[in-house]
PDB file of C-alpha atoms in Angstrom:
ATOM      1  CA  THR N  25     -57.287   0.221   4.138  1.00 57.00           C
ATOM      2  CA  ARG N  26     -56.370  -2.637   1.828  1.00 54.00           C
ATOM      3  CA  ASN N  27     -56.726  -0.329  -1.196  1.00 56.00           C
ATOM      4  CA  ARG N  28     -54.618   2.298   0.532  1.00 54.00           C
ATOM      5  CA  ALA N  29     -51.884  -0.290   1.246  1.00 49.00           C
ATOM      6  CA  VAL N  30     -51.908  -1.317  -2.425  1.00 44.00           C
ATOM      7  CA  VAL N  31     -51.613   2.336  -3.531  1.00 44.00           C
ATOM      8  CA  VAL N  32     -48.723   2.946  -1.106  1.00 44.00           C
ATOM      9  CA  ALA N  33     -46.930  -0.242  -2.188  1.00 43.00           C
ATOM     10  CA  THR N  34     -47.428   0.617  -5.883  1.00 42.00           C
ATOM     11  CA  THR N  35     -46.127   4.156  -5.336  1.00 40.00           C
ATOM     12  CA  ILE N  36     -43.031   2.887  -3.514  1.00 41.00           C
ATOM     13  CA  ALA N  37     -42.351   0.352  -6.279  1.00 40.00           C
ATOM     14  CA  ALA N  38     -42.756   3.039  -8.960  1.00 40.00           C
ATOM     15  CA  LEU N  39     -40.331   5.345  -7.150  1.00 40.00           C
ATOM     16  CA  ALA N  40     -37.776   2.543  -6.896  1.00 39.00           C
ATOM     17  CA  LEU N  41     -37.840   1.800 -10.638  1.00 38.00           C
ATOM     18  CA  PRO N  42     -35.964   4.901 -11.849  1.00 38.00           C
ATOM     19  CA  ALA N  43     -33.202   4.296  -9.298  1.00 38.00           C
ATOM     20  CA  ALA N  44     -32.818   0.686 -10.410  1.00 39.00           C
ATOM     21  CA  ALA N  45     -32.806   1.707 -14.064  1.00 41.00           C
ATOM     22  CA  GLN N  46     -29.921   4.115 -13.390  1.00 53.00           C
ATOM     23  CA  ALA N  47     -27.889   1.643 -11.328  1.00 74.00           C
ATOM     24  CA  HIS N  48     -25.492   0.482 -14.003  1.00 91.00           C
ATOM     25  CA  VAL N  49     -22.156   1.547 -15.451  1.00 97.00           C
ATOM     26  CA  THR N  50     -22.677   4.531 -17.776  1.00 97.00           C
ATOM     27  CA  LEU N  51     -20.751   7.249 -19.581  1.00 97.00           C
ATOM     28  CA  GLN N  52     -21.675  10.839 -18.778  1.00 97.00           C
ATOM     29  CA  PRO N  53     -22.712  12.722 -20.823  1.00 97.00           C
ATOM     30  CA  SER N  54     -24.491  10.113 -22.935  1.00 96.00           C
ATOM     31  CA  SER N  55     -24.158  12.181 -26.127  1.00 97.00           C
ATOM     32  CA  ALA N  56     -21.263  14.126 -27.643  1.00 97.00           C
ATOM     33  CA  PRO N  57     -20.542  16.036 -30.872  1.00 97.00           C
ATOM     34  CA  ALA N  58     -18.549  14.270 -33.602  1.00 96.00           C
ATOM     35  CA  GLY N  59     -14.891  15.279 -33.544  1.00 93.00           C
ATOM     36  CA  ALA N  60     -15.156  17.133 -30.239  1.00 95.00           C
ATOM     37  CA  PHE N  61     -12.517  16.854 -27.549  1.00 95.00           C
ATOM     38  CA  MET N  62     -14.597  15.885 -24.531  1.00 95.00           C
ATOM     39  CA  LYS N  63     -14.377  14.912 -20.904  1.00 97.00           C
ATOM     40  CA  LEU N  64     -16.446  11.793 -20.318  1.00 98.00           C
ATOM     41  CA  ASP N  65     -17.034  10.266 -16.903  1.00 98.00           C
ATOM     42  CA  VAL N  66     -17.181   6.497 -16.578  1.00 98.00           C
ATOM     43  CA  ARG N  67     -19.781   6.375 -13.773  1.00 97.00           C
ATOM     44  CA  VAL N  68     -19.682   3.210 -11.673  1.00 98.00           C
ATOM     45  CA  PRO N  69     -22.274   2.563  -8.949  1.00 97.00           C
ATOM     46  CA  THR N  70     -21.980  -0.327  -6.501  1.00 96.00           C
ATOM     47  CA  GLU N  71     -25.249  -2.250  -6.492  1.00 94.00           C
ATOM     48  CA  LEU N  72     -24.351  -5.086  -4.120  1.00 95.00           C
ATOM     49  CA  ASP N  73     -25.059  -4.644  -0.407  1.00 94.00           C
ATOM     50  CA  ASN N  74     -22.281  -7.001   0.719  1.00 95.00           C
ATOM     51  CA  ALA N  75     -19.257  -6.080  -1.461  1.00 96.00           C
ATOM     52  CA  SER N  76     -17.362  -3.118  -2.873  1.00 97.00           C
ATOM     53  CA  THR N  77     -16.413  -2.537  -6.506  1.00 98.00           C
ATOM     54  CA  SER N  78     -12.723  -3.422  -6.763  1.00 98.00           C
ATOM     55  CA  LYS N  79     -12.075  -3.245 -10.536  1.00 98.00           C
ATOM     56  CA  VAL N  80     -13.638  -1.701 -13.631  1.00 98.00           C
ATOM     57  CA  ASP N  81     -12.527  -2.870 -17.096  1.00 98.00           C
ATOM     58  CA  VAL N  82     -13.885  -0.795 -20.013  1.00 98.00           C
ATOM     59  CA  ARG N  83     -13.453  -1.882 -23.656  1.00 98.00           C
ATOM     60  CA  PHE N  84     -13.507   1.059 -26.096  1.00 97.00           C
ATOM     61  CA  PRO N  85     -15.221   0.909 -29.487  1.00 95.00           C
ATOM     62  CA  ALA N  86     -13.068   1.442 -32.594  1.00 91.00           C
ATOM     63  CA  GLY N  87     -11.891   4.928 -33.461  1.00 89.00           C
ATOM     64  CA  PHE N  88     -10.360   6.218 -30.232  1.00 93.00           C
ATOM     65  CA  ALA N  89      -6.784   7.175 -31.080  1.00 89.00           C
ATOM     66  CA  ALA N  90      -5.828   8.553 -27.669  1.00 89.00           C
ATOM     67  CA  VAL N  91      -7.148   8.982 -24.157  1.00 95.00           C
ATOM     68  CA  ARG N  92      -6.071  10.950 -21.135  1.00 96.00           C
ATOM     69  CA  TYR N  93      -7.339  10.160 -17.674  1.00 97.00           C
ATOM     70  CA  GLN N  94      -7.660  12.041 -14.428  1.00 97.00           C
ATOM     71  CA  ALA N  95      -6.093  10.320 -11.431  1.00 96.00           C
ATOM     72  CA  VAL N  96      -8.656   9.119  -8.890  1.00 97.00           C
ATOM     73  CA  PRO N  97      -7.347   8.675  -5.322  1.00 97.00           C
ATOM     74  CA  GLY N  98      -7.345   5.016  -4.275  1.00 97.00           C
ATOM     75  CA  TRP N  99      -7.290   3.717  -7.868  1.00 98.00           C
ATOM     76  CA  LYS N 100      -4.597   2.857 -10.413  1.00 98.00           C
ATOM     77  CA  VAL N 101      -5.313   2.778 -14.139  1.00 98.00           C
ATOM     78  CA  ARG N 102      -3.883   0.745 -16.982  1.00 98.00           C
ATOM     79  CA  VAL N 103      -4.372   1.860 -20.598  1.00 97.00           C
ATOM     80  CA  ILE N 104      -4.225  -0.970 -23.149  1.00 97.00           C
ATOM     81  CA  THR N 105      -3.727  -0.140 -26.835  1.00 96.00           C
ATOM     82  CA  LYS N 106      -4.258  -2.072 -30.061  1.00 94.00           C
ATOM     83  CA  LYS N 107      -3.033  -1.698 -33.627  1.00 90.00           C
ATOM     84  CA  LEU N 108      -5.486   0.290 -35.762  1.00 84.00           C
ATOM     85  CA  ALA N 109      -6.826  -1.396 -38.915  1.00 81.00           C
ATOM     86  CA  THR N 110      -6.375   1.933 -40.717  1.00 81.00           C
ATOM     87  CA  PRO N 111      -3.829   4.461 -39.412  1.00 82.00           C
ATOM     88  CA  ILE N 112      -5.189   7.929 -38.626  1.00 80.00           C
ATOM     89  CA  GLN N 113      -3.356  10.727 -40.450  1.00 79.00           C
ATOM     90  CA  THR N 114      -2.550  13.797 -38.332  1.00 80.00           C
ATOM     91  CA  ASP N 115      -0.402  16.907 -38.779  1.00 84.00           C
ATOM     92  CA  ASP N 116       2.210  15.127 -36.652  1.00 86.00           C
ATOM     93  CA  GLY N 117       2.185  11.959 -38.777  1.00 86.00           C
ATOM     94  CA  PRO N 118       0.198   8.725 -38.715  1.00 87.00           C
ATOM     95  CA  ILE N 119      -1.247   7.229 -35.541  1.00 86.00           C
ATOM     96  CA  THR N 120      -1.050   3.431 -35.768  1.00 88.00           C
ATOM     97  CA  GLU N 121      -2.355   2.410 -32.319  1.00 91.00           C
ATOM     98  CA  GLY N 122      -5.668   3.161 -30.667  1.00 92.00           C
ATOM     99  CA  ILE N 123      -7.255   2.631 -27.289  1.00 95.00           C
ATOM    100  CA  ASP N 124      -8.549  -0.884 -26.656  1.00 97.00           C
ATOM    101  CA  ARG N 125      -9.281  -0.895 -22.908  1.00 97.00           C
ATOM    102  CA  MET N 126      -8.859   1.016 -19.689  1.00 98.00           C
ATOM    103  CA  VAL N 127      -8.746  -0.892 -16.411  1.00 98.00           C
ATOM    104  CA  TRP N 128      -9.163   0.817 -13.028  1.00 98.00           C
ATOM    105  CA  THR N 129      -8.161  -1.234  -9.966  1.00 98.00           C
ATOM    106  CA  ARG N 130      -8.433  -0.222  -6.320  1.00 98.00           C
ATOM    107  CA  THR N 131      -5.075   0.235  -4.630  1.00 97.00           C
ATOM    108  CA  ARG N 132      -6.041  -0.940  -1.111  1.00 94.00           C
ATOM    109  CA  PRO N 133      -7.890  -4.137  -0.138  1.00 90.00           C
ATOM    110  CA  ALA N 134     -10.295  -2.121   2.018  1.00 90.00           C
ATOM    111  CA  GLY N 135     -10.757   0.470  -0.729  1.00 94.00           C
ATOM    112  CA  GLY N 136     -13.051   0.514  -3.723  1.00 97.00           C
ATOM    113  CA  ILE N 137     -16.580   1.787  -4.215  1.00 97.00           C
ATOM    114  CA  LYS N 138     -18.661   0.885  -1.157  1.00 97.00           C
ATOM    115  CA  PRO N 139     -22.296  -0.316  -1.291  1.00 96.00           C
ATOM    116  CA  GLY N 140     -24.641   2.570  -2.084  1.00 95.00           C
ATOM    117  CA  GLN N 141     -21.815   4.724  -3.498  1.00 96.00           C
ATOM    118  CA  PHE N 142     -20.669   5.546  -7.017  1.00 97.00           C
ATOM    119  CA  GLN N 143     -17.390   6.787  -8.477  1.00 98.00           C
ATOM    120  CA  ASP N 144     -16.715   8.806 -11.633  1.00 98.00           C
ATOM    121  CA  PHE N 145     -13.537   8.021 -13.571  1.00 98.00           C
ATOM    122  CA  PRO N 146     -12.888  11.099 -15.786  1.00 98.00           C
ATOM    123  CA  ILE N 147     -11.329  10.593 -19.220  1.00 98.00           C
ATOM    124  CA  SER N 148     -10.535  13.035 -22.027  1.00 97.00           C
ATOM    125  CA  VAL N 149     -11.076  11.821 -25.595  1.00 96.00           C
ATOM    126  CA  GLN N 150     -11.825  12.985 -29.112  1.00 94.00           C
ATOM    127  CA  ILE N 151     -15.221  11.653 -30.193  1.00 96.00           C
ATOM    128  CA  PRO N 152     -14.921   9.512 -33.360  1.00 94.00           C
ATOM    129  CA  GLY N 153     -17.638   8.796 -35.882  1.00 93.00           C
ATOM    130  CA  LYS N 154     -20.493  10.798 -37.353  1.00 95.00           C
ATOM    131  CA  ALA N 155     -23.837  12.086 -36.115  1.00 96.00           C
ATOM    132  CA  GLY N 156     -26.191   9.220 -35.296  1.00 96.00           C
ATOM    133  CA  ASP N 157     -23.467   6.695 -34.449  1.00 97.00           C
ATOM    134  CA  LYS N 158     -23.789   4.833 -31.146  1.00 97.00           C
ATOM    135  CA  LEU N 159     -20.438   4.258 -29.457  1.00 98.00           C
ATOM    136  CA  THR N 160     -20.728   1.147 -27.280  1.00 98.00           C
ATOM    137  CA  PHE N 161     -18.281   0.662 -24.412  1.00 98.00           C
ATOM    138  CA  LYS N 162     -18.447  -2.826 -22.889  1.00 98.00           C
ATOM    139  CA  ALA N 163     -17.618  -2.876 -19.182  1.00 98.00           C
ATOM    140  CA  LEU N 164     -16.813  -5.553 -16.610  1.00 98.00           C
ATOM    141  CA  GLN N 165     -17.370  -4.601 -12.971  1.00 98.00           C
ATOM    142  CA  THR N 166     -15.591  -6.794 -10.417  1.00 98.00           C
ATOM    143  CA  TYR N 167     -16.639  -6.853  -6.775  1.00 97.00           C
ATOM    144  CA  SER N 168     -14.555  -7.639  -3.696  1.00 97.00           C
ATOM    145  CA  ASN N 169     -16.458 -10.935  -3.234  1.00 97.00           C
ATOM    146  CA  GLY N 170     -15.465 -12.138  -6.734  1.00 97.00           C
ATOM    147  CA  THR N 171     -18.787 -11.357  -8.440  1.00 97.00           C
ATOM    148  CA  ILE N 172     -18.355  -9.986 -11.969  1.00 97.00           C
ATOM    149  CA  VAL N 173     -21.152  -8.018 -13.645  1.00 97.00           C
ATOM    150  CA  ARG N 174     -20.835  -7.872 -17.428  1.00 97.00           C
ATOM    151  CA  TRP N 175     -22.256  -4.580 -18.728  1.00 98.00           C
ATOM    152  CA  ILE N 176     -22.195  -5.794 -22.343  1.00 97.00           C
ATOM    153  CA  GLY N 177     -25.890  -6.150 -23.263  1.00 96.00           C
ATOM    154  CA  ALA N 178     -28.139  -4.252 -25.651  1.00 96.00           C
ATOM    155  CA  PRO N 179     -29.933  -1.079 -24.508  1.00 94.00           C
ATOM    156  CA  GLY N 180     -32.915  -2.007 -22.331  1.00 93.00           C
ATOM    157  CA  SER N 181     -31.385  -5.333 -21.232  1.00 94.00           C
ATOM    158  CA  ASP N 182     -30.670  -6.199 -17.580  1.00 94.00           C
ATOM    159  CA  GLU N 183     -26.968  -5.425 -18.065  1.00 96.00           C
ATOM    160  CA  PRO N 184     -26.741  -2.830 -20.876  1.00 97.00           C
ATOM    161  CA  ALA N 185     -23.369  -1.715 -22.207  1.00 97.00           C
ATOM    162  CA  PRO N 186     -22.637   1.984 -21.682  1.00 97.00           C
ATOM    163  CA  GLN N 187     -23.252   4.025 -24.842  1.00 97.00           C
ATOM    164  CA  VAL N 188     -22.539   7.519 -26.132  1.00 97.00           C
ATOM    165  CA  THR N 189     -24.625   8.846 -29.030  1.00 97.00           C
ATOM    166  CA  VAL N 190     -22.630  10.929 -31.506  1.00 97.00           C
ATOM    167  CA  THR N 191     -24.369  14.207 -32.397  1.00 97.00           C
ATOM    168  CA  ALA N 192     -23.671  16.705 -35.189  1.00 96.00           C
ATOM    169  CA  ALA N 193     -20.489  18.697 -34.757  1.00 88.00           C
ATOM    170  CA  SER N 194     -21.299  22.189 -33.546  1.00 75.00           C
ATOM    171  CA  ALA N 195     -19.893  25.215 -35.353  1.00 60.00           C
ATOM    172  CA  GLN N 196     -18.369  26.383 -32.068  1.00 53.00           C
ATOM    173  CA  GLY N 197     -16.881  22.926 -31.427  1.00 47.00           C
ATOM    174  CA  ALA N 198     -15.458  22.772 -34.954  1.00 46.00           C
ATOM    175  CA  ALA N 199     -13.842  26.184 -34.523  1.00 45.00           C
ATOM    176  CA  ALA N 200     -12.372  25.122 -31.173  1.00 46.00           C
ATOM    177  CA  SER N 201     -11.057  21.887 -32.705  1.00 46.00           C
ATOM    178  CA  ALA N 202      -9.449  23.800 -35.572  1.00 46.00           C
ATOM    179  CA  GLY N 203      -7.798  26.270 -33.192  1.00 43.00           C
TER     180      GLY N 203
END
């Protein structure tokens, strides 16, 4: 029975690993075609058992000229821009500011993302860069008890930054972008 207990314990531990590996702030989907206009979800799980997520602060990598967001009940959002090093030329003229950060904050003290829950924060963006690029979004997750988790590490670290891999532009996507 000792061997059976070891097998059961090992199986339970193995089943728990994938859940733990997924329990961090991510962007969904994790890959997107270059130049495409996409909806990305900033997915935020609450890992603590004794506090709710009360704020999510996401720093965008360079190249995002604009962002639109979908309102999420119980949350307010602040979009913070920065001056672009190189203006982006468009048919409507140059764009001189880009997206630096987006900050979601719960609107009620009892609100937020409860333990064991997750929340998606949908955003609409045009994917910058070229195929093979890794767009790294650093995120700070603040809990109601004051704990701050810094999702700013390298892939595979304990607190990896969310990433989106840029893929080749699809012919269909390019036609849609041109239209």
